[in-house]
Amino acid sequence: DEYEEHARVLRVSLLKGEVSLLRAGETEWERARLNAPLVEGDTLSTGRDSRLEIQADSRNFIRVGPDSVLKVVTLRDEGIALSLSEGTATFRLSRFDKDKEYFEVDAPRTTVAAERTGQYRIDVSREGTVRVTVREDGRARVYSDNSGFELRSGRVASLFIDNSGEADWDLSRAGDFDEWDDWNREREEYLASRLRYEGRERYYD
């Protein structure tokens, strides 16, 4: 009863290629379907050359690249928490107020907490290295086992693990867009055109 009262629901808004869904409490994977609702505990896995878009609300989207695993950890009125254990994901927050809610993403030995609207990309390699990129005037707090810092727009933070298991961050300037960034930009331009065409404050697929 408590969950029903406070829960939020995400929606699968775009699918390309092979995307599998493991429902909370289940042991068998199923094929993800367009418009499927997602709740706390659900896990999504994308195959090679696959892409996935998840709609959080009218202006906020999560896009997941190939060979990635994303879990919905928390969906509450107070905020959203996700976990990216491997692969690539971009999080577009166009309507967000950190004083009213939170948006956090866990990666291996890392937590990224959005501070404002913007675009956030996280890449997790099979070896466990993590790269966080902030764009579009975003700003995030990045936490790891031994440090916490603010990452501003146009910057990249890369977590490397040495042979002894110690982790350290390397900060640099964000590079040019790659194919994944270009696809995200094209998708956002399409959604923006739909908003203008419909003349509404909210987007309906």
PDB file of C-alpha atoms in Angstrom:
ATOM      1  CA  ASP A   1       0.000   0.000   0.000  1.00  0.00           C
ATOM      2  CA  GLU A   2       2.819   2.387   0.847  1.00  0.00           C
ATOM      3  CA  TYR A   3       4.434   1.804  -2.542  1.00  0.00           C
ATOM      4  CA  GLU A   4       1.200   2.455  -4.435  1.00  0.00           C
ATOM      5  CA  GLU A   5       0.752   5.751  -2.632  1.00  0.00           C
ATOM      6  CA  HIS A   6       4.187   7.176  -3.373  1.00  0.00           C
ATOM      7  CA  ALA A   7       5.317   5.428  -6.556  1.00  0.00           C
ATOM      8  CA  ARG A   8       6.168   6.979  -9.906  1.00  0.00           C
ATOM      9  CA  VAL A   9       6.233   5.138 -13.226  1.00  0.00           C
ATOM     10  CA  LEU A  10       8.608   5.457 -16.166  1.00  0.00           C
ATOM     11  CA  ARG A  11       7.679   4.615 -19.769  1.00  0.00           C
ATOM     12  CA  VAL A  12       9.591   2.960 -22.597  1.00  0.00           C
ATOM     13  CA  SER A  13       9.224   5.612 -25.308  1.00  0.00           C
ATOM     14  CA  LEU A  14      11.564   4.242 -28.004  1.00  0.00           C
ATOM     15  CA  LEU A  15      13.113   0.883 -28.845  1.00  0.00           C
ATOM     16  CA  LYS A  16      15.658  -0.122 -31.458  1.00  0.00           C
ATOM     17  CA  GLY A  17      17.170  -3.565 -31.672  1.00  0.00           C
ATOM     18  CA  GLU A  18      17.153  -6.153 -28.906  1.00  0.00           C
ATOM     19  CA  VAL A  19      16.165  -4.860 -25.464  1.00  0.00           C
ATOM     20  CA  SER A  20      15.378  -7.219 -22.570  1.00  0.00           C
ATOM     21  CA  LEU A  21      13.459  -6.484 -19.370  1.00  0.00           C
ATOM     22  CA  LEU A  22      13.743  -8.217 -16.013  1.00  0.00           C
ATOM     23  CA  ARG A  23      10.786  -7.318 -13.815  1.00  0.00           C
ATOM     24  CA  ALA A  24      11.312  -6.726 -10.105  1.00  0.00           C
ATOM     25  CA  GLY A  25      11.101 -10.010  -8.207  1.00  0.00           C
ATOM     26  CA  GLU A  26      11.219 -12.154 -11.363  1.00  0.00           C
ATOM     27  CA  THR A  27      13.963 -14.481 -12.607  1.00  0.00           C
ATOM     28  CA  GLU A  28      13.026 -14.718 -16.294  1.00  0.00           C
ATOM     29  CA  TRP A  29      13.936 -11.984 -18.772  1.00  0.00           C
ATOM     30  CA  GLU A  30      11.287 -10.835 -21.241  1.00  0.00           C
ATOM     31  CA  ARG A  31      11.390  -8.741 -24.387  1.00  0.00           C
ATOM     32  CA  ALA A  32      10.878  -5.046 -23.640  1.00  0.00           C
ATOM     33  CA  ARG A  33       7.968  -3.455 -25.475  1.00  0.00           C
ATOM     34  CA  LEU A  34       7.146   0.086 -26.524  1.00  0.00           C
ATOM     35  CA  ASN A  35       5.087   2.013 -23.944  1.00  0.00           C
ATOM     36  CA  ALA A  36       5.820  -0.580 -21.257  1.00  0.00           C
ATOM     37  CA  PRO A  37       5.615   0.932 -17.759  1.00  0.00           C
ATOM     38  CA  LEU A  38       8.715   0.619 -15.577  1.00  0.00           C
ATOM     39  CA  VAL A  39       8.658   0.514 -11.784  1.00  0.00           C
ATOM     40  CA  GLU A  40      11.158   0.206  -8.952  1.00  0.00           C
ATOM     41  CA  GLY A  41      13.385  -2.840  -9.256  1.00  0.00           C
ATOM     42  CA  ASP A  42      13.011  -3.310 -13.022  1.00  0.00           C
ATOM     43  CA  THR A  43      16.229  -3.910 -15.003  1.00  0.00           C
ATOM     44  CA  LEU A  44      16.785  -3.284 -18.723  1.00  0.00           C
ATOM     45  CA  SER A  45      19.541  -4.767 -20.862  1.00  0.00           C
ATOM     46  CA  THR A  46      20.346  -3.667 -24.409  1.00  0.00           C
ATOM     47  CA  GLY A  47      22.006  -5.835 -27.039  1.00  0.00           C
ATOM     48  CA  ARG A  48      24.562  -4.986 -29.657  1.00  0.00           C
ATOM     49  CA  ASP A  49      23.491  -2.081 -31.900  1.00  0.00           C
ATOM     50  CA  SER A  50      20.427  -1.500 -29.696  1.00  0.00           C
ATOM     51  CA  ARG A  51      19.063   1.775 -28.346  1.00  0.00           C
ATOM     52  CA  LEU A  52      16.475   2.553 -25.722  1.00  0.00           C
ATOM     53  CA  GLU A  53      14.682   5.701 -24.616  1.00  0.00           C
ATOM     54  CA  ILE A  54      12.794   5.974 -21.338  1.00  0.00           C
ATOM     55  CA  GLN A  55      10.463   8.864 -20.573  1.00  0.00           C
ATOM     56  CA  ALA A  56      10.477  10.037 -16.955  1.00  0.00           C
ATOM     57  CA  ASP A  57       7.949  12.816 -17.533  1.00  0.00           C
ATOM     58  CA  SER A  58       7.063  15.378 -20.197  1.00  0.00           C
ATOM     59  CA  ARG A  59      10.552  16.938 -20.347  1.00  0.00           C
ATOM     60  CA  ASN A  60      12.988  14.420 -18.862  1.00  0.00           C
ATOM     61  CA  PHE A  61      14.397  11.407 -20.714  1.00  0.00           C
ATOM     62  CA  ILE A  62      16.885   8.585 -20.207  1.00  0.00           C
ATOM     63  CA  ARG A  63      18.587   7.128 -23.283  1.00  0.00           C
ATOM     64  CA  VAL A  64      20.573   3.900 -23.112  1.00  0.00           C
ATOM     65  CA  GLY A  65      23.145   2.774 -25.660  1.00  0.00           C
ATOM     66  CA  PRO A  66      24.206  -0.703 -26.849  1.00  0.00           C
ATOM     67  CA  ASP A  67      25.502  -3.402 -24.495  1.00  0.00           C
ATOM     68  CA  SER A  68      24.225  -1.599 -21.417  1.00  0.00           C
ATOM     69  CA  VAL A  69      22.452  -2.581 -18.195  1.00  0.00           C
ATOM     70  CA  LEU A  70      20.250  -0.043 -16.390  1.00  0.00           C
ATOM     71  CA  LYS A  71      18.268  -0.702 -13.205  1.00  0.00           C
ATOM     72  CA  VAL A  72      15.456   1.417 -11.772  1.00  0.00           C
ATOM     73  CA  VAL A  73      16.430   1.700  -8.115  1.00  0.00           C
ATOM     74  CA  THR A  74      14.031   4.335  -6.749  1.00  0.00           C
ATOM     75  CA  LEU A  75      10.918   5.997  -8.197  1.00  0.00           C
ATOM     76  CA  ARG A  76       9.312   8.349  -5.697  1.00  0.00           C
ATOM     77  CA  ASP A  77       7.796  11.803  -5.593  1.00  0.00           C
ATOM     78  CA  GLU A  78      11.013  12.872  -3.862  1.00  0.00           C
ATOM     79  CA  GLY A  79      13.148  11.771  -6.788  1.00  0.00           C
ATOM     80  CA  ILE A  80      14.573   9.113  -9.078  1.00  0.00           C
ATOM     81  CA  ALA A  81      17.611   6.888  -8.570  1.00  0.00           C
ATOM     82  CA  LEU A  82      19.009   4.624 -11.297  1.00  0.00           C
ATOM     83  CA  SER A  83      21.983   2.288 -11.598  1.00  0.00           C
ATOM     84  CA  LEU A  84      24.161   1.834 -14.694  1.00  0.00           C
ATOM     85  CA  SER A  85      26.368  -1.201 -14.165  1.00  0.00           C
ATOM     86  CA  GLU A  86      27.827  -1.223 -17.690  1.00  0.00           C
ATOM     87  CA  GLY A  87      27.466   0.543 -21.027  1.00  0.00           C
ATOM     88  CA  THR A  88      26.415   4.088 -21.918  1.00  0.00           C
ATOM     89  CA  ALA A  89      23.466   6.244 -20.899  1.00  0.00           C
ATOM     90  CA  THR A  90      22.534   9.895 -21.377  1.00  0.00           C
ATOM     91  CA  PHE A  91      20.142  11.647 -19.035  1.00  0.00           C
ATOM     92  CA  ARG A  92      18.316  14.746 -20.285  1.00  0.00           C
ATOM     93  CA  LEU A  93      16.790  16.889 -17.526  1.00  0.00           C
ATOM     94  CA  SER A  94      14.884  19.811 -19.013  1.00  0.00           C
ATOM     95  CA  ARG A  95      12.656  20.376 -16.004  1.00  0.00           C
ATOM     96  CA  PHE A  96      14.321  19.783 -12.659  1.00  0.00           C
ATOM     97  CA  ASP A  97      14.499  21.536  -9.270  1.00  0.00           C
ATOM     98  CA  LYS A  98      16.921  19.935  -6.820  1.00  0.00           C
ATOM     99  CA  ASP A  99      15.185  21.691  -3.920  1.00  0.00           C
ATOM    100  CA  LYS A 100      12.056  19.657  -4.665  1.00  0.00           C
ATOM    101  CA  GLU A 101      13.449  16.356  -5.945  1.00  0.00           C
ATOM    102  CA  TYR A 102      16.640  14.446  -6.651  1.00  0.00           C
ATOM    103  CA  PHE A 103      17.999  12.618  -9.690  1.00  0.00           C
ATOM    104  CA  GLU A 104      20.880  10.232  -9.026  1.00  0.00           C
ATOM    105  CA  VAL A 105      22.691   7.566 -11.012  1.00  0.00           C
ATOM    106  CA  ASP A 106      24.920   4.921  -9.476  1.00  0.00           C
ATOM    107  CA  ALA A 107      27.811   3.438 -11.429  1.00  0.00           C
ATOM    108  CA  PRO A 108      30.622   1.176 -10.150  1.00  0.00           C
ATOM    109  CA  ARG A 109      32.146   2.942  -7.119  1.00  0.00           C
ATOM    110  CA  THR A 110      30.456   6.181  -8.252  1.00  0.00           C
ATOM    111  CA  THR A 111      27.289   8.204  -7.657  1.00  0.00           C
ATOM    112  CA  VAL A 112      26.298  11.150  -9.864  1.00  0.00           C
ATOM    113  CA  ALA A 113      23.690  13.557  -8.468  1.00  0.00           C
ATOM    114  CA  ALA A 114      22.255  16.233 -10.769  1.00  0.00           C
ATOM    115  CA  GLU A 115      22.288  19.770  -9.402  1.00  0.00           C
ATOM    116  CA  ARG A 116      20.330  21.466 -12.172  1.00  0.00           C
ATOM    117  CA  THR A 117      18.805  20.983 -15.620  1.00  0.00           C
ATOM    118  CA  GLY A 118      21.209  19.821 -18.302  1.00  0.00           C
ATOM    119  CA  GLN A 119      22.522  16.759 -20.081  1.00  0.00           C
ATOM    120  CA  TYR A 120      24.522  14.085 -18.287  1.00  0.00           C
ATOM    121  CA  ARG A 121      26.301  11.147 -19.885  1.00  0.00           C
ATOM    122  CA  ILE A 122      27.814   8.182 -18.070  1.00  0.00           C
ATOM    123  CA  ASP A 123      30.020   5.536 -19.695  1.00  0.00           C
ATOM    124  CA  VAL A 124      30.955   2.346 -17.832  1.00  0.00           C
ATOM    125  CA  SER A 125      33.487  -0.021 -19.394  1.00  0.00           C
ATOM    126  CA  ARG A 126      33.569  -3.777 -18.850  1.00  0.00           C
ATOM    127  CA  GLU A 127      36.707  -3.218 -16.765  1.00  0.00           C
ATOM    128  CA  GLY A 128      34.753  -0.960 -14.399  1.00  0.00           C
ATOM    129  CA  THR A 129      36.202   2.412 -15.405  1.00  0.00           C
ATOM    130  CA  VAL A 130      33.651   5.248 -15.312  1.00  0.00           C
ATOM    131  CA  ARG A 131      33.450   8.467 -17.335  1.00  0.00           C
ATOM    132  CA  VAL A 132      30.982  11.247 -16.492  1.00  0.00           C
ATOM    133  CA  THR A 133      30.307  14.050 -19.007  1.00  0.00           C
ATOM    134  CA  VAL A 134      28.204  17.133 -18.251  1.00  0.00           C
ATOM    135  CA  ARG A 135      26.794  19.356 -21.019  1.00  0.00           C
ATOM    136  CA  GLU A 136      24.010  21.873 -21.731  1.00  0.00           C
ATOM    137  CA  ASP A 137      24.655  24.054 -18.656  1.00  0.00           C
ATOM    138  CA  GLY A 138      24.341  21.084 -16.324  1.00  0.00           C
ATOM    139  CA  ARG A 139      26.106  20.685 -12.999  1.00  0.00           C
ATOM    140  CA  ALA A 140      26.495  17.546 -10.909  1.00  0.00           C
ATOM    141  CA  ARG A 141      27.951  16.317  -7.658  1.00  0.00           C
ATOM    142  CA  VAL A 142      30.128  13.259  -8.211  1.00  0.00           C
ATOM    143  CA  TYR A 143      30.915  10.926  -5.313  1.00  0.00           C
ATOM    144  CA  SER A 144      33.253   7.949  -5.040  1.00  0.00           C
ATOM    145  CA  ASP A 145      34.802   5.930  -2.230  1.00  0.00           C
ATOM    146  CA  ASN A 146      37.388   8.561  -1.377  1.00  0.00           C
ATOM    147  CA  SER A 147      36.231  11.863  -2.887  1.00  0.00           C
ATOM    148  CA  GLY A 148      33.353  14.143  -3.794  1.00  0.00           C
ATOM    149  CA  PHE A 149      33.401  17.141  -6.116  1.00  0.00           C
ATOM    150  CA  GLU A 150      31.299  19.337  -8.385  1.00  0.00           C
ATOM    151  CA  LEU A 151      31.464  18.747 -12.138  1.00  0.00           C
ATOM    152  CA  ARG A 152      30.434  21.697 -14.304  1.00  0.00           C
ATOM    153  CA  SER A 153      29.109  21.831 -17.853  1.00  0.00           C
ATOM    154  CA  GLY A 154      31.659  21.090 -20.568  1.00  0.00           C
ATOM    155  CA  ARG A 155      33.785  18.951 -18.256  1.00  0.00           C
ATOM    156  CA  VAL A 156      34.552  15.228 -18.036  1.00  0.00           C
ATOM    157  CA  ALA A 157      35.513  13.203 -14.974  1.00  0.00           C
ATOM    158  CA  SER A 158      37.106   9.782 -15.558  1.00  0.00           C
ATOM    159  CA  LEU A 159      37.555   7.232 -12.772  1.00  0.00           C
ATOM    160  CA  PHE A 160      40.527   4.926 -13.152  1.00  0.00           C
ATOM    161  CA  ILE A 161      41.384   1.948 -10.948  1.00  0.00           C
ATOM    162  CA  ASP A 162      45.039   0.973 -10.552  1.00  0.00           C
ATOM    163  CA  ASN A 163      46.512  -2.478  -9.999  1.00  0.00           C
ATOM    164  CA  SER A 164      46.137  -2.195  -6.231  1.00  0.00           C
ATOM    165  CA  GLY A 165      42.425  -1.440  -6.545  1.00  0.00           C
ATOM    166  CA  GLU A 166      42.715   2.233  -5.658  1.00  0.00           C
ATOM    167  CA  ALA A 167      40.515   4.638  -7.624  1.00  0.00           C
ATOM    168  CA  ASP A 168      41.456   8.113  -8.787  1.00  0.00           C
ATOM    169  CA  TRP A 169      39.732  10.803 -10.875  1.00  0.00           C
ATOM    170  CA  ASP A 170      41.075  12.610 -13.930  1.00  0.00           C
ATOM    171  CA  LEU A 171      39.308  15.841 -14.938  1.00  0.00           C
ATOM    172  CA  SER A 172      39.376  17.242 -18.473  1.00  0.00           C
ATOM    173  CA  ARG A 173      37.401  19.247 -20.997  1.00  0.00           C
ATOM    174  CA  ALA A 174      34.538  17.540 -22.845  1.00  0.00           C
ATOM    175  CA  GLY A 175      35.447  16.537 -26.384  1.00  0.00           C
ATOM    176  CA  ASP A 176      33.490  16.790 -29.600  1.00  0.00           C
ATOM    177  CA  PHE A 177      30.234  14.913 -30.058  1.00  0.00           C
ATOM    178  CA  ASP A 178      30.464  11.285 -31.128  1.00  0.00           C
ATOM    179  CA  GLU A 179      27.806   9.204 -32.894  1.00  0.00           C
ATOM    180  CA  TRP A 180      25.911   8.593 -29.640  1.00  0.00           C
ATOM    181  CA  ASP A 181      25.822  12.314 -28.812  1.00  0.00           C
ATOM    182  CA  ASP A 182      24.646  13.133 -32.342  1.00  0.00           C
ATOM    183  CA  TRP A 183      21.795  10.654 -32.050  1.00  0.00           C
ATOM    184  CA  ASN A 184      20.714  12.162 -28.741  1.00  0.00           C
ATOM    185  CA  ARG A 185      20.744  15.640 -30.264  1.00  0.00           C
ATOM    186  CA  GLU A 186      18.666  14.486 -33.249  1.00  0.00           C
ATOM    187  CA  ARG A 187      16.186  12.819 -30.934  1.00  0.00           C
ATOM    188  CA  GLU A 188      15.820  15.947 -28.804  1.00  0.00           C
ATOM    189  CA  GLU A 189      15.329  18.133 -31.871  1.00  0.00           C
ATOM    190  CA  TYR A 190      12.571  15.796 -32.999  1.00  0.00           C
ATOM    191  CA  LEU A 191      10.834  15.956 -29.612  1.00  0.00           C
ATOM    192  CA  ALA A 192      11.155  19.751 -29.542  1.00  0.00           C
ATOM    193  CA  SER A 193       9.569  19.994 -32.998  1.00  0.00           C
ATOM    194  CA  ARG A 194       6.660  17.863 -31.793  1.00  0.00           C
ATOM    195  CA  LEU A 195       6.155  20.223 -28.864  1.00  0.00           C
ATOM    196  CA  ARG A 196       6.069  23.241 -31.153  1.00  0.00           C
ATOM    197  CA  TYR A 197       3.789  21.509 -33.634  1.00  0.00           C
ATOM    198  CA  GLU A 198       1.267  20.514 -31.007  1.00  0.00           C
ATOM    199  CA  GLY A 199       1.414  23.890 -29.271  1.00  0.00           C
ATOM    200  CA  ARG A 200       1.358  22.226 -25.866  1.00  0.00           C
ATOM    201  CA  GLU A 201       3.442  22.458 -22.727  1.00  0.00           C
ATOM    202  CA  ARG A 202       3.728  18.691 -22.579  1.00  0.00           C
ATOM    203  CA  TYR A 203       4.832  16.094 -25.085  1.00  0.00           C
ATOM    204  CA  TYR A 204       2.602  13.156 -25.957  1.00  0.00           C
ATOM    205  CA  ASP A 205       3.985  10.315 -28.048  1.00  0.00           C
TER     206      ASP A 205
END
